[in-house]
mmCIF file of C-alpha atoms and ligand atoms in Angstrom:
data_model
loop_
_atom_site.group_PDB
_atom_site.id
_atom_site.type_symbol
_atom_site.label_atom_id
_atom_site.label_comp_id
_atom_site.label_asym_id
_atom_site.label_seq_id
_atom_site.Cartn_x
_atom_site.Cartn_y
_atom_site.Cartn_z
ATOM 1 C CA MET A 1 28.718 63.343 266.371
ATOM 2 C CA PRO A 2 31.328 66.145 267.521
ATOM 3 C CA THR A 3 32.831 68.490 265.322
ATOM 4 C CA ILE A 4 37.029 68.887 266.121
ATOM 5 C CA LEU A 5 39.147 71.567 264.123
ATOM 6 C CA THR A 6 42.828 70.724 264.488
ATOM 7 C CA ILE A 7 45.155 74.704 263.630
ATOM 8 C CA ASP A 8 48.444 73.455 262.767
ATOM 9 C CA ASP A 9 50.482 74.232 260.398
ATOM 10 C CA GLU A 10 52.412 71.164 259.435
ATOM 11 C CA SER A 11 49.624 68.790 257.795
ATOM 12 C CA LEU A 12 51.585 65.389 259.200
ATOM 13 C CA ILE A 13 50.201 66.883 262.044
ATOM 14 C CA ARG A 14 47.066 67.689 260.923
ATOM 15 C CA ASP A 15 46.796 63.758 259.071
ATOM 16 C CA SER A 16 47.379 62.368 262.218
ATOM 17 C CA PHE A 17 44.680 63.687 264.905
ATOM 18 C CA ARG A 18 42.463 63.089 262.146
ATOM 19 C CA PHE A 19 43.005 59.520 261.619
ATOM 20 C CA TYR A 20 43.527 58.737 265.371
ATOM 21 C CA LEU A 21 40.791 60.751 266.197
ATOM 22 C CA GLU A 22 38.069 59.649 263.194
ATOM 23 C CA ASP A 23 38.021 56.372 264.381
ATOM 24 C CA TYR A 24 36.373 57.811 267.939
ATOM 25 C CA ASP A 25 33.879 59.497 265.688
ATOM 26 C CA TYR A 26 34.901 62.784 265.634
ATOM 27 C CA GLN A 27 34.101 64.736 262.782
ATOM 28 C CA MET A 28 37.409 65.975 261.427
ATOM 29 C CA LEU A 29 38.039 69.875 260.641
ATOM 30 C CA GLU A 30 41.457 71.204 259.751
ATOM 31 C CA ALA A 31 43.434 74.958 258.636
ATOM 32 C CA GLU A 32 46.840 75.796 258.469
ATOM 33 C CA ASN A 33 47.143 79.035 260.332
ATOM 34 C CA GLY A 34 45.953 80.752 263.065
ATOM 35 C CA ARG A 35 43.781 83.380 260.152
ATOM 36 C CA ILE A 36 41.705 80.797 258.401
ATOM 37 C CA GLY A 37 41.355 78.952 261.774
ATOM 38 C CA LEU A 38 39.571 82.064 263.374
ATOM 39 C CA GLU A 39 37.508 81.955 260.770
ATOM 40 C CA MET A 40 36.844 77.953 260.641
ATOM 41 C CA ILE A 41 35.522 78.009 264.046
ATOM 42 C CA HIS A 42 33.653 81.205 263.406
ATOM 43 C CA LYS A 43 31.793 79.897 260.290
ATOM 44 C CA LYS A 44 31.313 76.052 261.576
ATOM 45 C CA GLN A 45 31.266 76.725 264.647
ATOM 46 C CA PRO A 46 33.333 73.336 266.208
ATOM 47 C CA ASP A 47 32.557 71.605 269.258
ATOM 48 C CA LEU A 48 36.975 72.415 269.799
ATOM 49 C CA VAL A 49 39.841 72.803 268.786
ATOM 50 C CA LEU A 50 43.415 71.782 268.815
ATOM 51 C CA VAL A 51 45.468 74.596 268.391
ATOM 52 C CA ASP A 52 49.349 74.417 266.950
ATOM 53 C CA LEU A 53 51.741 77.536 269.195
ATOM 54 C CA ARG A 54 54.397 78.665 266.448
ATOM 55 C CA MET A 55 52.208 78.807 263.139
ATOM 56 C CA PRO A 56 52.739 81.529 260.284
ATOM 57 C CA GLU A 57 50.354 84.934 259.539
ATOM 58 C CA VAL A 58 47.927 83.941 262.769
ATOM 59 C CA ASP A 59 49.582 82.235 265.963
ATOM 60 C CA GLY A 60 48.703 80.421 268.470
ATOM 61 C CA LEU A 61 48.557 82.244 271.648
ATOM 62 C CA GLU A 62 46.272 85.220 269.540
ATOM 63 C CA VAL A 63 44.016 81.672 268.120
ATOM 64 C CA LEU A 64 43.727 81.543 271.898
ATOM 65 C CA GLN A 65 43.376 85.720 272.984
ATOM 66 C CA ASP A 66 40.431 85.556 270.262
ATOM 67 C CA VAL A 67 39.156 82.514 271.074
ATOM 68 C CA HIS A 68 38.696 82.701 274.959
ATOM 69 C CA GLU A 69 37.358 86.449 274.268
ATOM 70 C CA ASN A 70 34.302 85.953 271.699
ATOM 71 C CA TYR A 71 33.443 82.032 272.343
ATOM 72 C CA PRO A 72 34.972 81.410 275.686
ATOM 73 C CA ASP A 73 32.369 77.654 276.666
ATOM 74 C CA LEU A 74 34.445 76.484 273.531
ATOM 75 C CA PRO A 75 37.385 74.193 274.785
ATOM 76 C CA ILE A 76 40.813 74.583 273.364
ATOM 77 C CA ILE A 77 43.523 72.245 273.395
ATOM 78 C CA VAL A 78 46.730 73.519 272.875
ATOM 79 C CA VAL A 79 49.617 70.629 271.726
ATOM 80 C CA SER A 80 52.865 71.949 270.787
ATOM 81 C CA GLY A 81 56.181 71.205 270.300
ATOM 82 C CA THR A 82 58.253 74.214 271.815
ATOM 83 C CA GLY A 83 58.434 72.597 275.690
ATOM 84 C CA VAL A 84 59.322 75.665 276.667
ATOM 85 C CA ILE A 85 57.822 76.302 279.867
ATOM 86 C CA GLY A 86 57.237 80.064 279.033
ATOM 87 C CA ASP A 87 54.867 79.178 276.622
ATOM 88 C CA VAL A 88 52.397 76.557 278.675
ATOM 89 C CA VAL A 89 52.285 79.279 280.981
ATOM 90 C CA GLU A 90 51.394 81.649 278.595
ATOM 91 C CA ALA A 91 48.455 79.657 276.912
ATOM 92 C CA MET A 92 46.739 79.017 280.232
ATOM 93 C CA LYS A 93 46.664 82.868 280.940
ATOM 94 C CA ARG A 94 45.145 83.541 277.699
ATOM 95 C CA GLY A 95 42.720 80.206 278.434
ATOM 96 C CA ALA A 96 43.502 76.927 277.059
ATOM 97 C CA TRP A 97 41.625 74.720 278.642
ATOM 98 C CA SER A 98 44.867 72.076 279.005
ATOM 99 C CA TYR A 99 48.362 71.442 277.015
ATOM 100 C CA LEU A 100 49.998 68.276 274.818
ATOM 101 C CA LEU A 101 53.558 68.236 273.719
ATOM 102 C CA LYS A 102 54.381 67.092 270.319
ATOM 103 C CA PRO A 103 55.526 64.832 269.856
ATOM 104 C CA ILE A 104 51.975 63.099 270.781
ATOM 105 C CA ALA A 105 53.602 59.391 271.726
ATOM 106 C CA ASP A 106 50.840 57.766 273.242
ATOM 107 C CA PHE A 107 47.392 58.923 271.287
ATOM 108 C CA ASN A 108 45.091 58.385 273.982
ATOM 109 C CA THR A 109 46.719 60.755 275.473
ATOM 110 C CA LEU A 110 45.549 62.952 273.637
ATOM 111 C CA ARG A 111 41.617 61.174 273.352
ATOM 112 C CA TYR A 112 41.456 61.419 276.695
ATOM 113 C CA ALA A 113 42.588 65.359 277.121
ATOM 114 C CA VAL A 114 39.261 66.084 274.027
ATOM 115 C CA GLU A 115 36.800 63.522 276.124
ATOM 116 C CA GLN A 116 37.412 65.311 279.187
ATOM 117 C CA ALA A 117 37.599 68.980 277.691
ATOM 118 C CA LEU A 118 33.963 68.253 275.822
ATOM 119 C CA GLU A 119 32.793 66.370 278.917
ATOM 120 C CA LYS A 120 33.421 69.718 280.596
ATOM 121 C CA ALA A 121 31.998 71.583 278.616
ATOM 122 C CA ARG A 122 28.501 69.791 278.214
ATOM 123 C CA LEU A 123 28.771 69.961 282.430
ATOM 124 C CA ILE A 124 29.081 73.988 282.097
ATOM 125 C CA LYS A 125 26.277 74.186 279.483
ATOM 126 C CA GLU A 126 24.183 71.941 281.572
ATOM 127 C CA ASN A 127 24.769 74.475 283.967
ATOM 128 C CA ARG A 128 24.225 77.294 282.372
ATOM 129 C CA CYS A 129 21.247 76.614 281.124
ATOM 130 C CA TYR A 130 19.823 74.830 284.230
ATOM 131 C CA ARG A 131 21.182 78.298 285.951
ATOM 132 C CA GLU A 132 19.184 80.350 282.994
ATOM 133 C CA GLU A 133 16.278 78.655 283.461
ATOM 134 C CA LEU A 134 16.524 78.849 286.922
ATOM 135 C CA GLU A 135 16.414 82.467 286.665
ATOM 136 C CA GLU A 136 13.601 82.849 283.982
ATOM 137 C CA LYS A 137 12.006 81.092 286.774
ATOM 138 C CA VAL A 138 12.536 83.260 289.212
ATOM 139 C CA ARG A 139 12.402 86.775 287.073
ATOM 140 C CA LEU A 140 8.511 84.622 286.620
ATOM 141 C CA ARG A 141 7.517 84.395 289.630
ATOM 142 C CA THR A 142 8.709 87.638 290.897
ATOM 143 C CA GLN A 143 6.847 89.126 288.121
ATOM 144 C CA ALA A 144 3.648 87.584 289.059
ATOM 145 C CA LEU A 145 4.272 88.832 292.114
ATOM 146 C CA GLU A 146 4.815 92.451 291.745
ATOM 147 C CA HIS A 147 1.477 92.260 289.703
ATOM 148 C CA SER A 148 -0.478 91.149 291.833
ATOM 149 C CA ASN A 149 1.155 93.672 295.315
ATOM 150 C CA GLN A 150 0.154 96.389 292.526
ATOM 151 C CA LEU A 151 -3.391 94.746 292.357
ATOM 152 C CA LEU A 152 -3.616 94.774 296.043
ATOM 153 C CA ARG A 153 -1.756 98.246 296.049
ATOM 154 C CA ASP A 154 -4.406 100.019 293.161
ATOM 155 C CA THR A 155 -7.124 98.090 294.870
ATOM 156 C CA ARG A 156 -6.796 99.649 298.655
ATOM 157 C CA MET A 157 -6.129 103.233 296.884
ATOM 158 C CA GLN A 158 -9.668 102.945 294.757
ATOM 159 C CA VAL A 159 -11.392 101.880 297.855
ATOM 160 C CA ILE A 160 -9.680 104.525 300.076
ATOM 161 C CA LEU A 161 -10.603 106.911 297.103
ATOM 162 C CA ARG A 162 -13.946 105.973 296.951
ATOM 163 C CA LEU A 163 -14.951 106.320 300.802
ATOM 164 C CA GLY A 164 -13.322 109.360 300.065
ATOM 165 C CA LYS A 165 -15.710 110.547 297.347
ATOM 166 C CA ALA A 166 -18.560 108.874 299.440
ATOM 167 C CA SER A 167 -18.136 111.463 302.295
ATOM 168 C CA GLU A 168 -18.200 114.520 300.046
ATOM 169 C CA TYR A 169 -21.081 113.745 298.097
ATOM 170 C CA ARG A 170 -22.517 113.805 301.227
ATOM 171 C CA ASP A 171 -21.758 117.614 301.947
ATOM 172 C CA LYS A 172 -22.863 117.984 297.814
ATOM 173 C CA ALA A 173 -19.119 118.161 296.086
ATOM 174 C CA THR A 174 -17.880 117.039 293.560
ATOM 175 C CA GLY A 175 -15.672 114.156 295.043
ATOM 176 C CA ARG A 176 -12.536 116.254 293.272
ATOM 177 C CA HIS A 177 -11.729 118.395 296.988
ATOM 178 C CA VAL A 178 -10.433 114.390 297.790
ATOM 179 C CA ILE A 179 -8.358 114.416 295.100
ATOM 180 C CA ARG A 180 -6.523 118.171 295.174
ATOM 181 C CA VAL A 181 -6.532 118.111 299.014
ATOM 182 C CA SER A 182 -4.707 114.790 298.518
ATOM 183 C CA CYS A 183 -1.909 115.609 295.787
ATOM 184 C CA TYR A 184 -1.261 119.416 297.861
ATOM 185 C CA THR A 185 -0.955 116.450 301.017
ATOM 186 C CA LYS A 186 2.230 115.095 298.914
ATOM 187 C CA ILE A 187 3.152 118.201 297.472
ATOM 188 C CA LEU A 188 3.853 119.599 300.996
ATOM 189 C CA ALA A 189 5.077 116.621 302.351
ATOM 190 C CA ASN A 190 7.930 116.041 299.457
ATOM 191 C CA CYS A 191 8.958 119.886 299.751
ATOM 192 C CA MET A 192 9.418 118.976 303.491
ATOM 193 C CA GLY A 193 11.720 116.782 303.000
ATOM 194 C CA PHE A 194 9.347 113.259 303.843
ATOM 195 C CA SER A 195 10.367 110.582 301.654
ATOM 196 C CA GLU A 196 8.399 109.197 299.169
ATOM 197 C CA ALA A 197 6.558 106.493 300.695
ATOM 198 C CA GLU A 198 5.970 108.483 303.734
ATOM 199 C CA ALA A 199 4.399 111.554 301.511
ATOM 200 C CA ASP A 200 1.883 109.074 299.373
ATOM 201 C CA ILE A 201 1.038 107.679 302.881
ATOM 202 C CA MET A 202 -0.478 111.497 303.436
ATOM 203 C CA ALA A 203 -1.210 111.758 300.503
ATOM 204 C CA LEU A 204 -3.756 108.677 300.810
ATOM 205 C CA GLY A 205 -4.363 108.419 303.647
ATOM 206 C CA SER A 206 -5.911 113.032 303.164
ATOM 207 C CA ALA A 207 -8.293 111.473 301.626
ATOM 208 C CA LEU A 208 -10.483 110.358 304.723
ATOM 209 C CA HIS A 209 -10.239 113.465 306.474
ATOM 210 C CA ASP A 210 -14.104 113.963 306.972
ATOM 211 C CA VAL A 211 -14.834 110.242 306.128
ATOM 212 C CA GLY A 212 -16.883 111.171 309.644
ATOM 213 C CA LYS A 213 -19.306 113.062 307.541
ATOM 214 C CA ILE A 214 -21.369 109.270 307.056
ATOM 215 C CA GLY A 215 -22.236 109.914 310.387
ATOM 216 C CA ILE A 216 -24.014 112.945 310.385
ATOM 217 C CA SER A 217 -27.748 114.534 309.588
ATOM 218 C CA ASP A 218 -28.299 116.032 306.298
ATOM 219 C CA GLY A 219 -30.498 118.138 308.283
ATOM 220 C CA ILE A 220 -27.200 119.591 309.633
ATOM 221 C CA LEU A 221 -24.716 118.694 307.559
ATOM 222 C CA LEU A 222 -26.520 120.221 304.651
ATOM 223 C CA LYS A 223 -28.006 123.488 306.489
ATOM 224 C CA PRO A 224 -27.357 127.308 304.815
ATOM 225 C CA GLY A 225 -27.924 129.226 307.007
ATOM 226 C CA ARG A 226 -25.684 129.393 310.925
ATOM 227 C CA LEU A 227 -25.783 126.599 312.913
ATOM 228 C CA SER A 228 -27.227 126.173 316.155
ATOM 229 C CA PRO A 229 -24.399 125.672 319.465
ATOM 230 C CA GLU A 230 -25.981 122.227 319.857
ATOM 231 C CA GLU A 231 -26.145 121.158 315.795
ATOM 232 C CA TRP A 232 -22.354 122.934 316.027
ATOM 233 C CA GLU A 233 -21.558 120.475 318.438
ATOM 234 C CA THR A 234 -22.995 117.870 316.656
ATOM 235 C CA MET A 235 -20.606 118.554 313.225
ATOM 236 C CA GLN A 236 -17.773 118.448 315.162
ATOM 237 C CA ARG A 237 -18.520 115.104 315.892
ATOM 238 C CA HIS A 238 -17.162 114.311 312.449
ATOM 239 C CA CYS A 239 -13.683 114.351 313.074
ATOM 240 C CA LEU A 240 -14.650 111.541 316.364
ATOM 241 C CA LEU A 241 -16.487 109.546 313.503
ATOM 242 C CA GLY A 242 -13.812 109.038 311.295
ATOM 243 C CA ARG A 243 -11.000 108.206 314.274
ATOM 244 C CA GLU A 244 -13.685 105.514 315.159
ATOM 245 C CA LEU A 245 -14.166 104.336 311.639
ATOM 246 C CA LEU A 246 -10.198 104.400 311.484
ATOM 247 C CA SER A 247 -10.154 101.750 314.401
ATOM 248 C CA PRO A 248 -8.652 98.304 313.217
ATOM 249 C CA LEU A 249 -11.563 96.657 313.414
ATOM 250 C CA SER A 250 -13.121 93.940 316.238
ATOM 251 C CA VAL A 251 -13.162 90.427 316.619
ATOM 252 C CA GLU A 252 -16.544 91.203 316.225
ATOM 253 C CA ASP A 253 -16.881 93.078 313.869
ATOM 254 C CA VAL A 254 -15.342 90.633 311.235
ATOM 255 C CA GLU A 255 -16.189 87.391 312.315
ATOM 256 C CA GLY A 256 -19.462 87.014 310.620
ATOM 257 C CA PHE A 257 -17.626 88.020 307.712
ATOM 258 C CA THR A 258 -14.875 85.691 307.811
ATOM 259 C CA SER A 259 -17.010 82.714 308.571
ATOM 260 C CA GLU A 260 -18.560 83.451 305.278
ATOM 261 C CA VAL A 261 -15.972 84.960 303.270
ATOM 262 C CA GLU A 262 -12.719 83.672 302.950
ATOM 263 C CA GLY A 263 -10.118 85.987 304.627
ATOM 264 C CA ASN A 264 -7.846 85.861 307.746
ATOM 265 C CA MET A 265 -9.027 87.214 310.861
ATOM 266 C CA GLU A 266 -5.526 88.877 312.188
ATOM 267 C CA GLY A 267 -4.676 90.455 309.034
ATOM 268 C CA ILE A 268 -8.492 92.286 308.533
ATOM 269 C CA ILE A 269 -8.045 93.319 311.860
ATOM 270 C CA SER A 270 -4.464 94.664 312.098
ATOM 271 C CA ASP A 271 -4.087 98.088 312.417
ATOM 272 C CA SER A 272 -1.619 99.195 309.378
ATOM 273 C CA GLY A 273 0.369 102.468 309.127
ATOM 274 C CA LEU A 274 -2.009 103.846 307.221
ATOM 275 C CA LEU A 275 -5.073 103.374 308.789
ATOM 276 C CA GLN A 276 -2.863 105.526 311.771
ATOM 277 C CA ILE A 277 -1.817 107.927 309.248
ATOM 278 C CA SER A 278 -5.104 108.217 308.425
ATOM 279 C CA ARG A 279 -7.191 108.309 311.734
ATOM 280 C CA ILE A 280 -4.389 110.620 313.196
ATOM 281 C CA ILE A 281 -6.248 112.720 310.304
ATOM 282 C CA ALA A 282 -9.612 112.379 310.294
ATOM 283 C CA TYR A 283 -9.399 113.431 313.917
ATOM 284 C CA SER A 284 -7.093 116.198 314.060
ATOM 285 C CA HIS A 285 -7.807 118.176 310.913
ATOM 286 C CA HIS A 286 -9.391 120.760 312.905
ATOM 287 C CA GLU A 287 -7.456 121.853 315.616
ATOM 288 C CA ARG A 288 -5.665 125.226 315.492
ATOM 289 C CA TRP A 289 -1.865 126.173 315.955
ATOM 290 C CA ASP A 290 -2.975 128.438 318.398
ATOM 291 C CA GLY A 291 -4.690 125.795 320.814
ATOM 292 C CA SER A 292 -8.724 127.417 319.260
ATOM 293 C CA GLY A 293 -9.219 124.017 317.077
ATOM 294 C CA TYR A 294 -12.034 121.586 317.707
ATOM 295 C CA PRO A 295 -11.385 118.257 319.232
ATOM 296 C CA GLU A 296 -8.843 118.546 321.627
ATOM 297 C CA GLY A 297 -7.842 122.080 321.914
ATOM 298 C CA LEU A 298 -4.385 120.796 321.271
ATOM 299 C CA LYS A 299 -1.324 123.602 320.435
ATOM 300 C CA GLY A 300 1.961 124.023 317.966
ATOM 301 C CA ASP A 301 4.159 121.025 317.089
ATOM 302 C CA GLU A 302 1.070 118.724 319.645
ATOM 303 C CA ILE A 303 -1.042 118.262 316.235
ATOM 304 C CA PRO A 304 0.849 115.953 314.863
ATOM 305 C CA ILE A 305 2.108 116.700 311.471
ATOM 306 C CA ALA A 306 0.276 115.143 308.580
ATOM 307 C CA ALA A 307 -3.217 116.927 310.083
ATOM 308 C CA ARG A 308 -1.768 120.421 310.131
ATOM 309 C CA ILE A 309 -0.328 119.463 306.802
ATOM 310 C CA VAL A 310 -4.084 118.819 305.594
ATOM 311 C CA THR A 311 -6.216 121.645 307.727
ATOM 312 C CA ALA A 312 -3.956 124.103 304.934
ATOM 313 C CA VAL A 313 -5.078 122.625 302.007
ATOM 314 C CA ASP A 314 -8.153 121.607 303.038
ATOM 315 C CA ILE A 315 -8.914 125.544 304.328
ATOM 316 C CA TYR A 316 -7.034 126.686 300.881
ATOM 317 C CA ASP A 317 -8.676 124.033 299.340
ATOM 318 C CA ALA A 318 -12.479 124.795 301.158
ATOM 319 C CA ILE A 319 -12.948 128.302 300.435
ATOM 320 C CA GLY A 320 -11.651 128.147 296.555
ATOM 321 C CA SER A 321 -14.717 125.695 295.823
ATOM 322 C CA LYS A 322 -18.250 126.658 295.071
ATOM 323 C CA ARG A 323 -20.755 125.016 297.616
ATOM 324 C CA PRO A 324 -24.586 124.911 297.762
ATOM 325 C CA TYR A 325 -24.585 126.876 300.559
ATOM 326 C CA LYS A 326 -21.694 129.558 299.350
ATOM 327 C CA GLU A 327 -19.968 131.326 296.668
ATOM 328 C CA ALA A 328 -15.712 129.588 295.813
ATOM 329 C CA PHE A 329 -13.437 133.089 296.703
ATOM 330 C CA SER A 330 -10.741 134.079 294.129
ATOM 331 C CA GLU A 331 -6.860 132.800 294.278
ATOM 332 C CA GLU A 332 -6.436 136.116 295.533
ATOM 333 C CA GLU A 333 -7.982 136.166 298.626
ATOM 334 C CA CYS A 334 -7.912 131.963 299.152
ATOM 335 C CA LEU A 335 -4.173 133.292 299.223
ATOM 336 C CA ARG A 336 -4.126 136.453 301.356
ATOM 337 C CA ILE A 337 -6.498 133.924 303.851
ATOM 338 C CA VAL A 338 -3.963 131.200 303.781
ATOM 339 C CA ARG A 339 -1.003 134.064 304.224
ATOM 340 C CA GLU A 340 -3.121 135.539 307.555
ATOM 341 C CA ALA A 341 -4.113 132.192 308.747
ATOM 342 C CA SER A 342 0.101 131.662 309.719
ATOM 343 C CA GLY A 343 0.622 130.806 313.106
ATOM 344 C CA ILE A 344 -3.161 131.626 313.902
ATOM 345 C CA ILE A 345 -4.967 128.470 313.055
ATOM 346 C CA LEU A 346 -1.861 126.662 310.771
ATOM 347 C CA ASP A 347 1.649 126.246 311.838
ATOM 348 C CA PRO A 348 3.686 129.039 309.569
ATOM 349 C CA GLN A 349 6.438 127.111 308.822
ATOM 350 C CA ILE A 350 4.462 124.181 306.757
ATOM 351 C CA VAL A 351 2.630 127.657 305.054
ATOM 352 C CA ASP A 352 5.999 128.841 304.765
ATOM 353 C CA HIS A 353 6.504 125.042 302.513
ATOM 354 C CA PHE A 354 2.803 125.864 301.009
ATOM 355 C CA PHE A 355 3.775 129.399 299.127
ATOM 356 C CA ASP A 356 7.769 128.052 297.669
ATOM 357 C CA SER A 357 5.138 125.143 295.938
ATOM 358 C CA LEU A 358 2.939 127.406 295.355
ATOM 359 C CA ASP A 359 3.553 126.573 290.817
ATOM 360 C CA GLN A 360 3.279 122.836 291.825
ATOM 361 C CA ILE A 361 -0.482 122.948 293.622
ATOM 362 C CA GLN A 362 -1.875 126.053 291.128
ATOM 363 C CA GLN A 363 -1.102 122.858 288.603
ATOM 364 C CA VAL A 364 -3.034 120.457 290.069
ATOM 365 C CA LYS A 365 -5.555 123.523 291.194
ATOM 366 C CA ALA A 366 -6.311 123.441 287.756
ATOM 367 C CA LYS A 367 -6.298 120.213 286.504
ATOM 368 C CA TRP A 368 -8.339 119.099 288.775
ATOM 369 C CA ALA A 369 -10.480 121.904 289.115
ATOM 370 C CA ASP A 370 -14.886 120.878 289.669
HETATM 371 FE FE1 FE2 B 401 -13.424 117.618 308.661
HETATM 372 FE FE1 FE2 B 402 -12.227 118.965 303.922
#
């Protein structure tokens, strides 16, 4: 049973409304001025308000203003005898849903206005519930999607880091070299003005710089003394092997797999940005700025930028790490070597950025020490 509040200073009017509307199953409330009316709205939460304009204490316009601000969905109908067009306009401006003139000649007009306003309020409410329900559904779906995206990103990162670690274990190192190289790469890429996404992809790709070492035999990889020219040539092949390992898979590579395990063939053989960067880094991280590196002997800007960054941080980290065949250099010596390699082995601009972000680099070195 909808509740209707009449706010009017004339008791006769309030009574007439009550007598008439009670017959149509409305529950009636009354207030003799705006102040009491607002209190009742707050306490009783009526479904509709009928308000007079001219009243002592708080008048109808103030009630309208308050309802409009605090109960925007509460239907409020002005019933006033002033008959001045200015009042009607002002009342509508302040949020009146409709306007009736007193005295009311035909009470059906009142009932009709009440029914219309209640129906409109019901539709507004229904619409909002529907919208909120929809928004909630979208929110939940988005959340689920974000969660599975995050899961995918995490899994991808794990697979890459584990593969990077695997290549490092072949070298009898601890697995932290790839983590440090990744972090340094990100710091340098940020410092050089690459976007966050680009820096992330380079950092992740750098973890695979030596993945080709998986294909080099122990006899060469772990040989304590100097390598013979043939052995050295084989050792250098880790760049090529890395590139091959990170090239897009062929249909033959995955055919057997997808026939047994659920998977999308096109997705599996496609070449991603991450795969491309990893491949470039794996292939070119031993090139030197002066062209004396391998496998291509590229020079200066010919060497892809991501590879130039990794060369710098890989050398810095390798010389500062203990390996079965060598002791670690002191930090001072490492920095001297990096500085001296500028313009010969390393891109001088990258070396500048390296020293610009040295504080961050040394923090990573301390945090991820072997
Ligand atoms: Fe390497
Ligand atoms: Fe390395």
